[in-house]
Tab-separated table of C-alpha atoms and ligand atoms in Angstrom:
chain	number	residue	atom	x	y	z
X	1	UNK	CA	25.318	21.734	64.497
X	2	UNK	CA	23.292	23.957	66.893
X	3	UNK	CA	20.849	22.248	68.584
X	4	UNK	CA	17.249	22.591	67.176
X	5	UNK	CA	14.545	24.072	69.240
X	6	UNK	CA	12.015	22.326	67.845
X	7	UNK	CA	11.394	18.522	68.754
X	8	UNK	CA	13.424	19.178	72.143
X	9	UNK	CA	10.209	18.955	74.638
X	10	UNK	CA	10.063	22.708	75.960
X	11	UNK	CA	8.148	22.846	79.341
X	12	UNK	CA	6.072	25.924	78.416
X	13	UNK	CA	3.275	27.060	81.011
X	14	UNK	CA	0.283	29.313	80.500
X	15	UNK	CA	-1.539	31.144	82.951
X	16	UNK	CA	-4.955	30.034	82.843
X	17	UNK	CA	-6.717	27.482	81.147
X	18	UNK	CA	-9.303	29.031	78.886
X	19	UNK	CA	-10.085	28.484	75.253
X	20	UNK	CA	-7.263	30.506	73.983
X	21	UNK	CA	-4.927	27.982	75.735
X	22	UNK	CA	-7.169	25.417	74.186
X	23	UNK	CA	-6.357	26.174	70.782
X	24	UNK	CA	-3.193	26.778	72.087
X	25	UNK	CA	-2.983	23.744	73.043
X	26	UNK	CA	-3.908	21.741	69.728
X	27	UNK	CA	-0.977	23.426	67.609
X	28	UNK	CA	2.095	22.862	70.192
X	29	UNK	CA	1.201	19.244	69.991
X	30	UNK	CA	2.181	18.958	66.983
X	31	UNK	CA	5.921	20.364	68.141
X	32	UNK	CA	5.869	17.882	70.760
X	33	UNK	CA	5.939	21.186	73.210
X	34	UNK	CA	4.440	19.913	76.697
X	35	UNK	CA	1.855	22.569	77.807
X	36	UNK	CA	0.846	22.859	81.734
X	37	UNK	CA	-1.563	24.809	82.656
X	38	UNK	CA	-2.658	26.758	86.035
X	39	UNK	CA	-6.444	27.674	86.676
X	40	UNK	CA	-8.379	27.350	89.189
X	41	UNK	CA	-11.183	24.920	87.645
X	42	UNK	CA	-11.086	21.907	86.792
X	43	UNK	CA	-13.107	21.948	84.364
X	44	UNK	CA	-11.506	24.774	82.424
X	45	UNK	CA	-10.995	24.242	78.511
X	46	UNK	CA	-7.810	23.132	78.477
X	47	UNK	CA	-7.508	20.916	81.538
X	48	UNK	CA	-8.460	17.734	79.621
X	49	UNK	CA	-5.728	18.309	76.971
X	50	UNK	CA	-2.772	20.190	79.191
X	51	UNK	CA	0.041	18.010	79.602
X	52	UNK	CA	-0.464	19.022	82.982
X	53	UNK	CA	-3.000	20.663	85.248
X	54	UNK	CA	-2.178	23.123	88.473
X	55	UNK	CA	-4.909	24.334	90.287
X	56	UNK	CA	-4.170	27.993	91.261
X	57	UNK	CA	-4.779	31.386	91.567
X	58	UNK	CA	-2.889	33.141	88.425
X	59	UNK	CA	-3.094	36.207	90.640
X	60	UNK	CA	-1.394	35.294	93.643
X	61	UNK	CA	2.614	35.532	93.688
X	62	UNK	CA	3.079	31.901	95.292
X	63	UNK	CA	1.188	30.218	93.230
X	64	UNK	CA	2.393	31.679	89.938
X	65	UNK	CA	6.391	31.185	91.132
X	66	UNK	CA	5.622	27.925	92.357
X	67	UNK	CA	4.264	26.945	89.040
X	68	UNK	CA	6.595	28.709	87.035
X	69	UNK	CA	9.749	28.135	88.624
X	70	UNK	CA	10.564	24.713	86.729
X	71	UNK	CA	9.134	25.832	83.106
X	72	UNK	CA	11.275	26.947	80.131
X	73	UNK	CA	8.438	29.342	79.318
X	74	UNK	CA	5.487	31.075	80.442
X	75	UNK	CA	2.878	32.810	78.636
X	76	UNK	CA	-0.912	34.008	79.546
X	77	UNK	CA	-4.047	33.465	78.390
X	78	UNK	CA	-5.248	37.145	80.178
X	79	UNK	CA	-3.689	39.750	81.239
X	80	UNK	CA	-4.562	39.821	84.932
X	81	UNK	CA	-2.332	37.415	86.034
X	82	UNK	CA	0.352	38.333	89.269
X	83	UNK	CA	2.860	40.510	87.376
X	84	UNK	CA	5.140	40.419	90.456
X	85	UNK	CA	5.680	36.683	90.516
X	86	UNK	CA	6.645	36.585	86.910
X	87	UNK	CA	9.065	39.618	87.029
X	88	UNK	CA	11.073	36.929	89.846
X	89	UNK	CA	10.606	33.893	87.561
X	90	UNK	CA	12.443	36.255	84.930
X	91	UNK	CA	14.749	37.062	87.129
X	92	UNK	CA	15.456	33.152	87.602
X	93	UNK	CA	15.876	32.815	83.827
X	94	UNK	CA	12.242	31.436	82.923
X	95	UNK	CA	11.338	33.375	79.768
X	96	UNK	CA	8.294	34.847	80.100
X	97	UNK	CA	6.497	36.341	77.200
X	98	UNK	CA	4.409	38.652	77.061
X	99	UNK	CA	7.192	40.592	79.502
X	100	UNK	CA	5.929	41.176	82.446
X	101	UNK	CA	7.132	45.022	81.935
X	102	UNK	CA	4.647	44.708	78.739
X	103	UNK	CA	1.967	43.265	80.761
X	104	UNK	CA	2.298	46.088	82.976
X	105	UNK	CA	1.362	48.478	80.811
X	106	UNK	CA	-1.516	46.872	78.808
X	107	UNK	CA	-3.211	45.541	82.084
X	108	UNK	CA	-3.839	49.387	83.290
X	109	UNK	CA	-5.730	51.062	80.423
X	110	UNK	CA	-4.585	54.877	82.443
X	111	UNK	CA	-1.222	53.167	82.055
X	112	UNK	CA	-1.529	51.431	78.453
X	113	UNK	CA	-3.026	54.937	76.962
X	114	UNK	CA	0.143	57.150	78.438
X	115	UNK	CA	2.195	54.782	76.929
X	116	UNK	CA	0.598	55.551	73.318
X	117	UNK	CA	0.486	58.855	73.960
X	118	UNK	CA	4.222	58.797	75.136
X	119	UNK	CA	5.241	57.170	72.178
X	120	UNK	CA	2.944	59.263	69.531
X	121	UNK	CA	0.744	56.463	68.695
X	122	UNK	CA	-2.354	58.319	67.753
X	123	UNK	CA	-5.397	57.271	70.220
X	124	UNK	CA	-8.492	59.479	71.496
X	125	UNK	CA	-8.081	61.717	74.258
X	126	UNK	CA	-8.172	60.366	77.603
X	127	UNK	CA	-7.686	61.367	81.089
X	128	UNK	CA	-7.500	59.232	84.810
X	129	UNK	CA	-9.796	59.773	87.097
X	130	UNK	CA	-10.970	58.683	90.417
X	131	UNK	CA	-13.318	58.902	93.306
X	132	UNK	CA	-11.673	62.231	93.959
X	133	UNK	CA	-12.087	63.830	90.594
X	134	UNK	CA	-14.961	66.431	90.925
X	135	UNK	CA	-18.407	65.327	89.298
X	136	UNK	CA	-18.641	68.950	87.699
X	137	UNK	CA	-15.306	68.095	85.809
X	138	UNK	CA	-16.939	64.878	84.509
X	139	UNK	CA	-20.159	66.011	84.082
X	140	UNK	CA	-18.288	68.744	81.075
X	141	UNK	CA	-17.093	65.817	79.111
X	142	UNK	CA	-20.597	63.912	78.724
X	143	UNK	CA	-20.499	62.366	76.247
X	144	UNK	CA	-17.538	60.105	77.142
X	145	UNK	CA	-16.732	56.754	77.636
X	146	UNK	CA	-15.561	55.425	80.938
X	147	UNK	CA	-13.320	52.473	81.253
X	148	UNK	CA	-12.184	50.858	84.276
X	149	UNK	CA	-8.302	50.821	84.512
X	150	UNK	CA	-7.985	47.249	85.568
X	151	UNK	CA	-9.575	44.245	85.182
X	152	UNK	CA	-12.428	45.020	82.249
X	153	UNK	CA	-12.715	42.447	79.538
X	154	UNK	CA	-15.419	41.786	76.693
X	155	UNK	CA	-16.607	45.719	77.467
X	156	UNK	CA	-17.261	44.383	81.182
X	157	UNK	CA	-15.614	47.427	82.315
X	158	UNK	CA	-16.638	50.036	79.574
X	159	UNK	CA	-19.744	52.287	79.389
X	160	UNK	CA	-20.794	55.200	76.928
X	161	UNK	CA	-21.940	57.980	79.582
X	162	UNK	CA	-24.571	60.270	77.287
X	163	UNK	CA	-26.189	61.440	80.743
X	164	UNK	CA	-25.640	62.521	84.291
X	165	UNK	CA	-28.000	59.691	85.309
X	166	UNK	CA	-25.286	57.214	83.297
X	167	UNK	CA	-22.427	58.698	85.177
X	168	UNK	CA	-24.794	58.334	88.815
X	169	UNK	CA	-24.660	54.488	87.612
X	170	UNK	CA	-21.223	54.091	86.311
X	171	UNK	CA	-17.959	52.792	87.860
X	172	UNK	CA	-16.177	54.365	91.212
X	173	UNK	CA	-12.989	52.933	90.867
X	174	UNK	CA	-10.257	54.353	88.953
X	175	UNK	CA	-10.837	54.622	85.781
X	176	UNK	CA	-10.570	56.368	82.511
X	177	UNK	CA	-12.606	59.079	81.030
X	178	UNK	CA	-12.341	58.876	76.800
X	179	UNK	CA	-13.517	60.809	74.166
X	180	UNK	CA	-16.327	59.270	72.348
X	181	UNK	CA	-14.938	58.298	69.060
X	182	UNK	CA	-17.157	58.403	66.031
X	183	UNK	CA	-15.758	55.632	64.183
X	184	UNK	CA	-16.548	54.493	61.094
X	185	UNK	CA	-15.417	50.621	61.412
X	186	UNK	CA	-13.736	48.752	63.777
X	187	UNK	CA	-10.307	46.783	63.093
X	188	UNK	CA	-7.902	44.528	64.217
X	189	UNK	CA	-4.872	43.602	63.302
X	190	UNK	CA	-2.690	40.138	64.748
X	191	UNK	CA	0.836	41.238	64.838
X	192	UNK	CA	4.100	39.019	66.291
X	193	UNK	CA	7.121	39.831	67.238
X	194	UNK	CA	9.920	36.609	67.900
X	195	UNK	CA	12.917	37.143	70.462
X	196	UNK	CA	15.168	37.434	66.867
X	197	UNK	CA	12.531	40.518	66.967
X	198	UNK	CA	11.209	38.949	63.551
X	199	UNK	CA	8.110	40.505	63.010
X	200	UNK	CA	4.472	38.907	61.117
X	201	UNK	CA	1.465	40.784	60.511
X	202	UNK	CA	-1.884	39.530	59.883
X	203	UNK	CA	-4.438	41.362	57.141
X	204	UNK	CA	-6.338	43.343	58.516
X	205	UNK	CA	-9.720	41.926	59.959
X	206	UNK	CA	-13.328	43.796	60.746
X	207	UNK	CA	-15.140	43.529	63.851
X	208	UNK	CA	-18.715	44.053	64.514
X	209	UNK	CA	-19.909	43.991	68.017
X	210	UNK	CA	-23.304	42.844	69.269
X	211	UNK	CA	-24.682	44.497	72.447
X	212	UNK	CA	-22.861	42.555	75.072
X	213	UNK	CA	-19.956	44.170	73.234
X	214	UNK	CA	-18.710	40.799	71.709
X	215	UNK	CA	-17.590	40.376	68.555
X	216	UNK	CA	-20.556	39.097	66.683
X	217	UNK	CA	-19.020	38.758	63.549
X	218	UNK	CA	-15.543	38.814	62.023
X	219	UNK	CA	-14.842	39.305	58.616
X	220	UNK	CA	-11.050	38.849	57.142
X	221	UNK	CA	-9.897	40.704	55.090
X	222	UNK	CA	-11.182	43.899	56.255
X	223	UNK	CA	-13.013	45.962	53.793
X	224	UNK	CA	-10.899	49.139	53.098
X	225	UNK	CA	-8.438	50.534	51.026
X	226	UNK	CA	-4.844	49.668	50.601
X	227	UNK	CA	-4.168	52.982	52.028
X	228	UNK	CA	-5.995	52.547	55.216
X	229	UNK	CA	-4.292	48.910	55.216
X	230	UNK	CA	-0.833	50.145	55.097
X	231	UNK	CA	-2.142	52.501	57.600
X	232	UNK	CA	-3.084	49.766	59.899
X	233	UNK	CA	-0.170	47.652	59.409
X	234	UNK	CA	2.351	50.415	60.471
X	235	UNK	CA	0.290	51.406	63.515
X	236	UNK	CA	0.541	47.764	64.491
X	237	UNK	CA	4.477	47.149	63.946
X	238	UNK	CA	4.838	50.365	65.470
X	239	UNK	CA	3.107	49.172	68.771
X	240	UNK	CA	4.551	46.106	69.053
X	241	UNK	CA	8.041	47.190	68.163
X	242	UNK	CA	7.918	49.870	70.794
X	243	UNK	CA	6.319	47.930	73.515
X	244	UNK	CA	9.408	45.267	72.315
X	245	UNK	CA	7.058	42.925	72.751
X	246	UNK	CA	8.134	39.181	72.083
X	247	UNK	CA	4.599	37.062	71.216
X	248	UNK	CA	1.807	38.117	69.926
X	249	UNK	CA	-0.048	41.362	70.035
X	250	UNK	CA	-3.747	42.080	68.504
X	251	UNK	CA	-4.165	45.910	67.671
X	252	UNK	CA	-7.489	47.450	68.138
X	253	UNK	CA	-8.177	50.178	66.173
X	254	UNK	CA	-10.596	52.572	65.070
X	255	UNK	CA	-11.261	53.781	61.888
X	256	UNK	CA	-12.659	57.129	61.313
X	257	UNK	CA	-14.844	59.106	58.607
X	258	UNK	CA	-11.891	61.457	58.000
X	259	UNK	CA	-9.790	57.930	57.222
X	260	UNK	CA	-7.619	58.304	60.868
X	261	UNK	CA	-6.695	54.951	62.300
X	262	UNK	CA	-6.734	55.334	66.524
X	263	UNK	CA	-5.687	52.751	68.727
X	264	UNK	CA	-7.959	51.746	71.022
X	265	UNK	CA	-6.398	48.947	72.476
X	266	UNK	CA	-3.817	45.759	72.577
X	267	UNK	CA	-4.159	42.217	73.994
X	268	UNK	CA	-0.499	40.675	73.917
X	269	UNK	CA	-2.247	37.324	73.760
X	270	UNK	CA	-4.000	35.028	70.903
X	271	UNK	CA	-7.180	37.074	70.500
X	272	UNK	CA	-11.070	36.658	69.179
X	273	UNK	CA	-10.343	38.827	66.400
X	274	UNK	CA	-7.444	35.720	65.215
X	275	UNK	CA	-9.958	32.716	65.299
X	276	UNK	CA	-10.268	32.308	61.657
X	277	UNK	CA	-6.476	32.269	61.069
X	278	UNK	CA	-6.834	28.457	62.090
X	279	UNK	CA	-8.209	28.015	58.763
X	280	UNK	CA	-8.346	31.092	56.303
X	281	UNK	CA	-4.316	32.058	57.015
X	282	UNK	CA	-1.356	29.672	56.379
X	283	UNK	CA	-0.106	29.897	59.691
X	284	UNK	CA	-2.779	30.026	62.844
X	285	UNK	CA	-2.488	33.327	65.657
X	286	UNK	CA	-2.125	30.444	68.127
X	287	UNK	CA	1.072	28.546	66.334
X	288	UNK	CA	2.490	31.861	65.426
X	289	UNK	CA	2.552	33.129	69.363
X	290	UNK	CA	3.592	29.474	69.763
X	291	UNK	CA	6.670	29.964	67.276
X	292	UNK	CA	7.412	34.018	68.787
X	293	UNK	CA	7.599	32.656	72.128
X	294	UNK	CA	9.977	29.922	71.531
X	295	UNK	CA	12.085	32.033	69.072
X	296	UNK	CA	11.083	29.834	65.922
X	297	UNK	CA	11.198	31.387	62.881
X	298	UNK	CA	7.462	33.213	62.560
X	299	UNK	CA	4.857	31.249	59.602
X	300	UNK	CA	3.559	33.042	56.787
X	301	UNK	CA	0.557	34.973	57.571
X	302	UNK	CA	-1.278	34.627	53.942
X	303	UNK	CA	-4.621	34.908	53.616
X	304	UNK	CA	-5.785	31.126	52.032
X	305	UNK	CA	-9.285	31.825	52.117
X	306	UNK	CA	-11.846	34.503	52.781
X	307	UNK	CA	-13.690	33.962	56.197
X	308	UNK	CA	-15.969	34.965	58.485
X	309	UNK	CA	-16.513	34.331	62.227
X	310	UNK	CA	-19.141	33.879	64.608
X	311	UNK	CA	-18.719	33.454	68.116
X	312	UNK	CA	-20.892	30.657	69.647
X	313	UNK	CA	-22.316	32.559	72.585
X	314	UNK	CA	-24.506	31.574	75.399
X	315	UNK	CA	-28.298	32.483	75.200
X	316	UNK	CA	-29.252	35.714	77.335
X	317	UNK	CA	-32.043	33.625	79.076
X	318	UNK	CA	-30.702	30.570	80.030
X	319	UNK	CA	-27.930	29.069	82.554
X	320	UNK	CA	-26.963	25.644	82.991
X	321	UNK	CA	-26.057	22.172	80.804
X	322	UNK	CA	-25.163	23.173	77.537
X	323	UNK	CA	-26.884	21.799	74.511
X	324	UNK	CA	-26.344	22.791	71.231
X	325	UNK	CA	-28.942	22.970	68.243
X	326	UNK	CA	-28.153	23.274	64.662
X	327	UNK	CA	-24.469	21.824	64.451
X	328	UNK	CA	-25.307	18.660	62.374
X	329	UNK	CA	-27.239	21.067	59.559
X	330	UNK	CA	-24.451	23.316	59.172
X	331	UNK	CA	-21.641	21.081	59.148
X	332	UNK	CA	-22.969	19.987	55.953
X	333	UNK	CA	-21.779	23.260	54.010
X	334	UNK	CA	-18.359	23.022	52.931
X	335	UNK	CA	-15.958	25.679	54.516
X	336	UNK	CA	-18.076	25.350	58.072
X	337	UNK	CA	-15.631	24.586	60.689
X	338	UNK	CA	-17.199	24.576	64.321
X	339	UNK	CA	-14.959	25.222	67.309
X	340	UNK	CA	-16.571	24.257	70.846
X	341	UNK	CA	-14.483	24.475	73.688
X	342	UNK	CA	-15.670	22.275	76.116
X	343	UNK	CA	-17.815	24.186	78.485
X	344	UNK	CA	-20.158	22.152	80.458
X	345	UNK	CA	-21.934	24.676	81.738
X	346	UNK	CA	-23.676	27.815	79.230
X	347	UNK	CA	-24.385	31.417	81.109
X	348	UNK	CA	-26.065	34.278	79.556
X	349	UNK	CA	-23.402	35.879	76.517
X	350	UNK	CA	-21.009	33.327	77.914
X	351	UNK	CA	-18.307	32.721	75.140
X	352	UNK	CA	-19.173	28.680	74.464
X	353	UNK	CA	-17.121	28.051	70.796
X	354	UNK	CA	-17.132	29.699	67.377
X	355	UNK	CA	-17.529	28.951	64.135
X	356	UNK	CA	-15.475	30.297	60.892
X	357	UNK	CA	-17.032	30.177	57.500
X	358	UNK	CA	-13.846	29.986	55.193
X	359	UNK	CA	-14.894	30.330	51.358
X	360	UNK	CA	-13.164	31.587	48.147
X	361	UNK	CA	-15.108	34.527	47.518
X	362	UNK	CA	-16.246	37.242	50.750
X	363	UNK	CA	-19.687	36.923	48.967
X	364	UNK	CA	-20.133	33.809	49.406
X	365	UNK	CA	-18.485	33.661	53.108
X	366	UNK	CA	-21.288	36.355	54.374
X	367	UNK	CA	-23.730	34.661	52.506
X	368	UNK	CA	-23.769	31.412	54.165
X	369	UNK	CA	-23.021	33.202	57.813
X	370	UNK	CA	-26.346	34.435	56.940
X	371	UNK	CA	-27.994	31.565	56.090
X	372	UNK	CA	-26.246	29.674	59.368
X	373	UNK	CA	-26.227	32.317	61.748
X	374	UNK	CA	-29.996	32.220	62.794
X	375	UNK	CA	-29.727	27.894	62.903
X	376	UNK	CA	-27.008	27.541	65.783
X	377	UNK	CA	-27.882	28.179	69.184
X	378	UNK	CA	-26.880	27.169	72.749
X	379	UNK	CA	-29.895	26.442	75.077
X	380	UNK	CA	-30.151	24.292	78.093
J	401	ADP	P1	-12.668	45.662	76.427
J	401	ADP	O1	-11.260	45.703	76.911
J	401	ADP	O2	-13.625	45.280	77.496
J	401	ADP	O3	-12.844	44.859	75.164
J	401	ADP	P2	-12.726	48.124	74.855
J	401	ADP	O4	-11.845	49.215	75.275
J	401	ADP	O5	-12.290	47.330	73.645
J	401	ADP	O6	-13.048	47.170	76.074
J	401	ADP	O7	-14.159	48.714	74.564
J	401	ADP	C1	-15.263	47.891	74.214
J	401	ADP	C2	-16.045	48.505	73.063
J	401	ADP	O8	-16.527	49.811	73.455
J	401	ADP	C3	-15.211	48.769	71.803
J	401	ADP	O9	-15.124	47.617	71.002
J	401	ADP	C4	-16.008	49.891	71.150
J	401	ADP	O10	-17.116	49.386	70.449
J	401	ADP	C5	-16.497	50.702	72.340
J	401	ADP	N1	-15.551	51.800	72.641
J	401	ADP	C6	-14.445	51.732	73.404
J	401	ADP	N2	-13.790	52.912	73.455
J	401	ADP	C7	-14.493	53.774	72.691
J	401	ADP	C8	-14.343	55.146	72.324
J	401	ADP	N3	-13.347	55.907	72.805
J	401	ADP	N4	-15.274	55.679	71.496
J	401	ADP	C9	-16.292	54.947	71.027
J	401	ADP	N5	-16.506	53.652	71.332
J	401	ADP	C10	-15.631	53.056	72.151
């Protein structure tokens, strides 16, 4: 009988230490899969529950092939890890999912749009620019949106330029210049892809972003029609079947008035817009990438329940010990399931837990996020 991948004690590593490797973390367990982890604080998320801790910079080659070099797999947590490093490891037969070809591609937005365009996968118009592109060209396209090419995250690297005093105050390293899209919703959809190049998809899920640009709330299932689901779902299996991708891939897309679905962007890692799959979807976004990167046969990816998500975010006006008010009073509902991830320390919009409403009905999901939303908060 062939021996069975499951039970065997895979030595799987993640770059960084975070909360996705957190939740990570709390599925693989239950495989008996040993997780190490590399960051460079102590204190991440996932130190206290990693098999094992490295400290280490996930950028620098050394210290990503010294830490890979005796793991069965490795996987990220972000996509700005040291690509170089990981294309040796492969090279010395570690498997590393996300490729490191893929995260190539998805960690240079210039690079990650050519690739959709390349591959007619419908996304707005875009072009690279730089400190040498002339201010006249740029000054045409206003409005636009400008995105660095490399290391944004959470809209860190994004602005909507409406003025030539925004683009006096906007980025000087290369970037990308985008066409405003007028969208009419914004939607994700968790797709995974297993070595077997089994693939799972997700429903489709809604995003609504606050001003910090996180997601403020997540609603699953989207609401649209079965047309623009189908839509959705072949954009995504179309992405992560060209990138060949083996993990998992969320698919952020934009829906317009005209009923066009545009990709805006990937993240071949578990992703915010997945955290209620833990308990509104038979199988969670973390144990499915869990399952595609080990070549297990991928879970079911029914809905169970409705849900919606907050994220648990760090007041604008305070930094320091985190305290947190509220959580006893909304435990009490049924289908409130909190999700802190072990953050000492709160910063202004810092991402400090979440919590997922899961109900029977969407009515009833939104309408006790409403009634909790205003009665959690993280102070100091
Ligand atoms: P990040 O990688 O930091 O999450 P995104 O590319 O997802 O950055 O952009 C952050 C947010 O900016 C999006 O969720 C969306 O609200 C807005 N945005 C990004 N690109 C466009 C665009 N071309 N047109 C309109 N809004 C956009």
């Amino acid at each position: 009988m062939e021996k069975d991948l499951i039970g065997s004690s895979h030595r799987l590593g993640i770059l960084g230490g975070g909360q996705l490797g957190r939740m990570f973390i709390q599925e693989a367990i239950s495989y008996n899969i040993h997780v190490h982890i590399m960051e460079n604080d102590t204190n991440a998320p996932s130190s206290s529950i990693a098999t094992s801790m490295t400290l280490g910079d996930i950028t620098n080659y050394d210290d990503v092939l010294d830490f890979g070099k005796d793991k069965d797999v490795i996987t990220v947590e972000i996509e700005n890890v040291n690509i170089d490093a990981l294309y040796e490891l492969e090279q010395r037969g570690v498997k590393v999912f996300p490729q490191p070809r893929v995260l190539e591609i998805i960690k240079d937005k210039g690079l990650q749009k050519e690739f959709y365009q390349k591959h007619n996968i419908l996304t707005s118009k875009f072009e690279c620019i730089d400190e040498n592109t002339p201010k006249s060209d740029l000054i045409q396209k206003i409005p636009f949106v400008h995105k660095l090419r490399t290391g944004g995250y959470d809209g860190k690297g994004v602005k909507i330029i409406n003025s030539e005093s925004d683009l006096a105050t906007s980025f000087t390293q290369a970037s990308i210049c985008e066409e405003l899209v007028p969208f009419e919703k914004e939607l994700s959809v968790i797709v995974a892809r297993n070595e077997n190049g089994e693939i799972a998809v997700y429903p489709t899920v809604e995003c609504e972003f606050n001003d910090a640009n996180l997601v403020a709330y997540l609603f699953s299932p989207a609401s649209i029609s079965d047309e623009i689901e189908q839509k959705a779902y072949k954009v995504a299996i179309d992405v992560i079947n060209k990138l060949e991708l083996v993990g998992i891939l969320a698919v952020e897309l934009f829906l317009t008035s005209e009923g066009e679905i545009l990709v805006n962007e990937v993240a071949p890692r578990p992703h915010n817009s997945g955290h209620h799959t833990i308990e509104c979807n038979i199988t969670s976004q973390f144990e499915q990438h869990m399952r595609a990167v080990l070549n297990m046969p991928l879970g079911s990816t029914e809905m169970t329940r409705y849900g919606v998500m907050l994220n648990l975010i760090g007041s604008s006006d305070s930094s320091g010990q985190a305290k947190y008010e509220g959580l006893s009073e909304i435990i009490s509902q049924p289908g409130v399931h909190v999700h802190l991830y072990g953050k000492e320390m709160t910063k202004p919009n810092r991402k400090m837990g979440h919590i997922t409403i899961a109900s029977s009905t969407m009515e009833s999901a939104k309408q006790l996020a409403d009634e909790i939303k205003n009665k959690v908060r993280v102070t100091t």
